[in-house]
């Protein structure tokens, strides 16, 4: 499947683009996005700055530890600091969201940015603005009637080198609407297709897009929120940059008695 992984060129004819996305969402829940218009230099810059940050000592990285971010859920966590299905992930990460003033609502508020590299702040905010545009464009083709102020969450994950028997992240699905992922050329991301586990190929200049649990609910199961995982590779570390374009925080979630904010906090 990796050689025939669905690729959607957003610069194509709109009806054809919408048709290609529809087929991919029905069949795999995953597709590659090209023609998105995001500046390649911006992508290279944020990759380089992330590597510079993760090369720092943990003591310096801990200056922006997630505990300091409070209910805004922002900052750095160390390797093993996050769990999937109750097991520690073999990754460390940086959590960001939409830059806002202090706010009593969970997941809302200012970001935490490191002292070094100082340029990371501007790059993250520029990248989030660019990916927000991509998210709106994709969602207009998938669910035109779904509008509002999306919940924007951005992560930078570093997976240290491991072995083929180790998992950077275990099997899981994403919670919201769309995940738009930039990954380096290491590989290791796998999705659970009908034929079994298959590799999601790293393609230069392309984003990996997959749909989340809430979009599956909105479409009544027509589109699948596909399980995926990340395996570690011997002698090679990996960087990934998932951008979560999620429902408005106060949107009612089909099949539940609450809002997306309630749904996400409960996770």
Short mmCIF file of C-alpha atoms in Angstrom, two decimals:
data_model
loop_
_atom_site.label_atom_id
_atom_site.label_comp_id
_atom_site.label_asym_id
_atom_site.label_seq_id
_atom_site.Cartn_x
_atom_site.Cartn_y
_atom_site.Cartn_z
CA UNK A 1 0.00 0.00 0.00
CA UNK A 2 2.86 2.41 0.71
CA UNK A 3 3.62 2.72 -2.99
CA UNK A 4 -0.02 3.60 -3.73
CA UNK A 5 -0.77 5.74 -0.70
CA UNK A 6 -3.52 8.25 -1.55
CA UNK A 7 -2.10 11.67 -2.44
CA UNK A 8 -4.36 14.73 -2.71
CA UNK A 9 -3.09 17.81 -4.58
CA UNK A 10 -4.93 20.79 -3.09
CA UNK A 11 -3.93 22.84 -6.12
CA UNK A 12 -6.07 20.69 -8.40
CA UNK A 13 -9.59 21.20 -9.72
CA UNK A 14 -11.88 21.58 -6.65
CA UNK A 15 -14.37 18.86 -7.57
CA UNK A 16 -11.57 16.38 -8.21
CA UNK A 17 -9.84 17.33 -4.96
CA UNK A 18 -13.07 16.87 -2.98
CA UNK A 19 -13.67 13.51 -4.66
CA UNK A 20 -10.14 12.30 -3.87
CA UNK A 21 -10.48 13.34 -0.22
CA UNK A 22 -13.86 11.62 0.04
CA UNK A 23 -12.44 8.34 -1.31
CA UNK A 24 -9.43 8.49 1.02
CA UNK A 25 -11.59 9.24 4.09
CA UNK A 26 -13.91 6.35 3.27
CA UNK A 27 -11.19 3.81 2.53
CA UNK A 28 -8.27 4.57 4.87
CA UNK A 29 -8.94 7.73 6.89
CA UNK A 30 -5.41 8.79 5.87
CA UNK A 31 -4.01 10.65 2.87
CA UNK A 32 -1.04 12.75 1.84
CA UNK A 33 -1.58 16.42 1.01
CA UNK A 34 0.49 18.31 -1.57
CA UNK A 35 -0.15 21.66 -3.22
CA UNK A 36 -0.96 23.12 0.22
CA UNK A 37 0.96 26.36 -0.24
CA UNK A 38 2.85 26.21 3.06
CA UNK A 39 6.32 27.73 2.66
CA UNK A 40 8.97 25.01 2.47
CA UNK A 41 11.46 27.32 4.18
CA UNK A 42 9.11 27.67 7.15
CA UNK A 43 8.89 23.88 7.44
CA UNK A 44 12.69 23.55 7.28
CA UNK A 45 13.13 26.31 9.85
CA UNK A 46 10.81 24.79 12.43
CA UNK A 47 12.44 21.39 11.94
CA UNK A 48 15.91 22.85 12.54
CA UNK A 49 14.81 24.85 15.59
CA UNK A 50 13.06 21.81 17.09
CA UNK A 51 16.24 19.76 16.76
CA UNK A 52 18.17 22.56 18.46
CA UNK A 53 15.71 22.59 21.36
CA UNK A 54 15.64 18.83 21.88
CA UNK A 55 19.46 18.75 21.92
CA UNK A 56 19.44 20.86 25.11
CA UNK A 57 19.86 19.33 28.56
CA UNK A 58 16.62 18.27 30.22
CA UNK A 59 17.21 20.80 32.98
CA UNK A 60 17.01 23.67 30.50
CA UNK A 61 14.06 22.17 28.66
CA UNK A 62 12.28 21.82 32.01
CA UNK A 63 12.22 25.61 32.34
CA UNK A 64 9.04 25.36 30.25
CA UNK A 65 7.75 22.08 31.75
CA UNK A 66 4.05 21.47 31.26
CA UNK A 67 3.39 21.90 34.97
CA UNK A 68 4.22 25.56 34.47
CA UNK A 69 1.58 25.85 31.76
CA UNK A 70 -1.26 25.06 34.15
CA UNK A 71 -4.68 24.37 32.69
CA UNK A 72 -3.59 25.83 29.31
CA UNK A 73 -1.80 22.47 28.77
CA UNK A 74 1.33 23.94 27.18
CA UNK A 75 5.05 23.25 27.48
CA UNK A 76 7.60 20.41 27.44
CA UNK A 77 7.39 16.86 28.75
CA UNK A 78 10.29 14.34 28.97
CA UNK A 79 10.63 10.90 27.41
CA UNK A 80 8.13 8.62 29.11
CA UNK A 81 6.10 11.56 30.35
CA UNK A 82 3.05 10.72 28.24
CA UNK A 83 1.04 7.50 28.20
CA UNK A 84 -0.83 5.64 25.46
CA UNK A 85 -3.11 2.84 26.67
CA UNK A 86 -1.42 3.06 30.05
CA UNK A 87 2.13 2.56 28.74
CA UNK A 88 4.81 5.30 28.63
CA UNK A 89 5.58 6.59 25.14
CA UNK A 90 9.20 6.61 24.01
CA UNK A 91 9.08 10.27 23.04
CA UNK A 92 9.43 13.77 24.45
CA UNK A 93 7.39 16.68 23.24
CA UNK A 94 6.41 20.32 23.13
CA UNK A 95 2.75 21.33 23.40
CA UNK A 96 1.43 24.55 21.89
CA UNK A 97 -1.97 26.01 21.19
CA UNK A 98 -3.47 29.20 19.86
CA UNK A 99 -1.69 32.13 21.49
CA UNK A 100 -4.20 33.82 23.81
CA UNK A 101 -4.18 35.98 26.93
CA UNK A 102 -4.80 34.24 30.28
CA UNK A 103 -8.15 32.47 30.12
CA UNK A 104 -10.06 30.45 32.76
CA UNK A 105 -11.07 27.82 30.19
CA UNK A 106 -8.95 24.64 29.93
CA UNK A 107 -6.65 24.51 26.88
CA UNK A 108 -6.83 28.29 26.45
CA UNK A 109 -4.14 30.78 27.34
CA UNK A 110 -0.56 31.82 26.55
CA UNK A 111 2.08 29.43 25.26
CA UNK A 112 5.36 28.61 26.95
CA UNK A 113 8.38 29.21 24.72
CA UNK A 114 12.01 28.33 25.53
CA UNK A 115 14.85 30.80 26.00
CA UNK A 116 16.76 28.89 23.37
CA UNK A 117 16.33 28.82 20.48
CA UNK A 118 14.65 32.22 20.76
CA UNK A 119 13.48 32.00 17.16
CA UNK A 120 11.20 29.05 17.94
CA UNK A 121 8.41 31.32 19.16
CA UNK A 122 8.00 33.17 15.87
CA UNK A 123 8.37 29.99 13.82
CA UNK A 124 5.71 28.14 15.82
CA UNK A 125 3.19 30.98 15.54
CA UNK A 126 3.85 31.38 11.79
CA UNK A 127 3.52 27.63 11.26
CA UNK A 128 0.26 27.45 13.19
CA UNK A 129 -1.20 30.30 11.12
CA UNK A 130 -0.21 28.53 7.90
CA UNK A 131 -1.63 25.16 9.00
CA UNK A 132 -4.86 26.81 10.18
CA UNK A 133 -5.42 27.92 6.60
CA UNK A 134 -4.80 24.39 5.33
CA UNK A 135 -7.22 23.01 7.92
CA UNK A 136 -10.00 25.39 6.93
CA UNK A 137 -9.49 24.54 3.26
CA UNK A 138 -9.69 20.80 3.91
CA UNK A 139 -12.70 21.04 6.19
CA UNK A 140 -14.66 23.07 3.62
CA UNK A 141 -14.29 20.13 1.25
CA UNK A 142 -15.14 17.47 3.84
CA UNK A 143 -17.96 19.01 5.91
CA UNK A 144 -18.92 22.37 4.34
CA UNK A 145 -21.58 23.09 6.97
CA UNK A 146 -19.18 22.74 9.89
CA UNK A 147 -18.01 26.23 10.75
CA UNK A 148 -16.86 28.01 13.88
CA UNK A 149 -13.76 28.84 15.85
CA UNK A 150 -11.64 25.66 15.79
CA UNK A 151 -9.60 24.38 18.71
CA UNK A 152 -5.99 24.52 17.50
CA UNK A 153 -3.38 22.29 19.12
CA UNK A 154 0.20 21.89 17.88
CA UNK A 155 2.76 19.37 19.07
CA UNK A 156 6.42 18.77 18.30
CA UNK A 157 7.53 15.25 19.18
CA UNK A 158 11.05 13.84 19.38
CA UNK A 159 11.39 10.05 19.31
CA UNK A 160 14.87 8.91 20.44
CA UNK A 161 16.46 6.02 18.57
CA UNK A 162 15.31 2.65 19.85
CA UNK A 163 14.85 -0.80 18.38
CA UNK A 164 12.29 -2.42 16.13
CA UNK A 165 10.57 -4.01 19.13
CA UNK A 166 9.87 -0.63 20.77
CA UNK A 167 6.99 1.74 20.18
CA UNK A 168 7.32 5.49 20.29
CA UNK A 169 3.52 5.64 20.52
CA UNK A 170 1.20 2.68 20.81
CA UNK A 171 -1.97 2.10 18.83
CA UNK A 172 -4.48 4.96 19.13
CA UNK A 173 -6.89 7.19 17.23
CA UNK A 174 -7.00 10.99 17.30
CA UNK A 175 -9.83 12.76 19.12
CA UNK A 176 -10.98 15.63 16.95
CA UNK A 177 -11.58 16.54 13.30
CA UNK A 178 -8.33 16.60 11.34
CA UNK A 179 -4.68 15.97 12.07
CA UNK A 180 -2.20 17.57 9.66
CA UNK A 181 1.24 16.08 10.20
CA UNK A 182 4.69 17.03 8.97
CA UNK A 183 7.21 14.25 9.55
CA UNK A 184 10.90 13.93 8.82
CA UNK A 185 12.33 11.28 6.48
CA UNK A 186 12.87 8.65 9.18
CA UNK A 187 9.63 6.71 8.77
CA UNK A 188 7.98 4.59 11.46
CA UNK A 189 4.39 5.86 11.28
CA UNK A 190 1.95 3.01 10.60
CA UNK A 191 -1.80 2.88 10.09
CA UNK A 192 -4.14 -0.05 10.64
CA UNK A 193 -5.64 -0.61 7.18
CA UNK A 194 -8.03 -3.38 6.15
CA UNK A 195 -5.04 -5.47 5.07
CA UNK A 196 -3.19 -4.97 8.37
CA UNK A 197 -0.52 -2.55 9.53
CA UNK A 198 1.09 -0.54 6.73
CA UNK A 199 3.74 2.19 6.64
CA UNK A 200 2.78 5.80 5.98
CA UNK A 201 5.58 6.91 3.65
CA UNK A 202 7.48 10.13 4.33
CA UNK A 203 7.15 12.24 1.17
CA UNK A 204 9.14 15.50 0.97
CA UNK A 205 6.88 18.55 0.95
CA UNK A 206 3.71 16.57 1.72
CA UNK A 207 1.63 16.58 4.89
CA UNK A 208 0.00 13.44 6.26
CA UNK A 209 -3.67 14.07 7.00
CA UNK A 210 -5.96 11.80 9.00
CA UNK A 211 -9.41 12.24 10.46
CA UNK A 212 -10.32 11.98 14.13
CA UNK A 213 -13.04 10.45 16.28
CA UNK A 214 -15.37 13.46 16.24
CA UNK A 215 -15.36 13.65 12.43
CA UNK A 216 -16.23 9.95 12.36
CA UNK A 217 -19.18 10.71 14.65
CA UNK A 218 -20.29 13.70 12.56
CA UNK A 219 -20.31 11.57 9.39
CA UNK A 220 -22.13 8.71 11.09
CA UNK A 221 -19.18 6.39 10.59
CA UNK A 222 -18.90 7.02 6.84
CA UNK A 223 -15.38 8.32 7.43
CA UNK A 224 -13.13 6.21 9.62
CA UNK A 225 -10.92 7.46 12.43
CA UNK A 226 -8.12 5.03 11.74
CA UNK A 227 -5.85 3.58 14.42
CA UNK A 228 -2.16 4.34 14.01
CA UNK A 229 1.12 3.96 15.90
CA UNK A 230 4.81 4.87 15.69
CA UNK A 231 7.63 2.34 15.90
CA UNK A 232 11.15 3.34 16.88
CA UNK A 233 14.08 2.61 14.58
CA UNK A 234 17.52 1.32 15.50
CA UNK A 235 20.10 4.09 15.38
CA UNK A 236 17.69 6.76 14.12
CA UNK A 237 15.70 9.35 16.02
CA UNK A 238 12.55 10.90 14.58
CA UNK A 239 10.78 14.26 14.65
CA UNK A 240 7.10 14.76 13.93
CA UNK A 241 4.93 17.89 13.94
CA UNK A 242 1.21 17.06 14.37
CA UNK A 243 -1.22 19.98 14.07
CA UNK A 244 -4.70 19.19 15.40
CA UNK A 245 -7.51 21.13 13.73
CA UNK A 246 -10.31 20.30 16.12
CA UNK A 247 -13.94 21.33 16.71
CA UNK A 248 -14.90 24.55 18.47
CA UNK A 249 -14.41 24.05 22.20
CA UNK A 250 -18.11 24.55 22.93
CA UNK A 251 -19.48 22.49 20.00
CA UNK A 252 -21.86 19.68 20.97
CA UNK A 253 -20.37 16.29 20.09
CA UNK A 254 -22.80 13.86 18.41
CA UNK A 255 -23.55 10.81 20.53
CA UNK A 256 -22.54 12.48 23.79
CA UNK A 257 -24.19 14.77 26.32
CA UNK A 258 -21.39 17.32 26.23
CA UNK A 259 -19.22 19.66 24.21
CA UNK A 260 -15.92 18.97 22.51
CA UNK A 261 -14.19 20.61 25.45
CA UNK A 262 -15.86 18.13 27.81
CA UNK A 263 -14.97 15.27 25.48
CA UNK A 264 -11.32 16.29 25.18
CA UNK A 265 -10.76 16.97 28.89
CA UNK A 266 -12.27 13.58 29.74
CA UNK A 267 -9.64 11.93 27.54
#
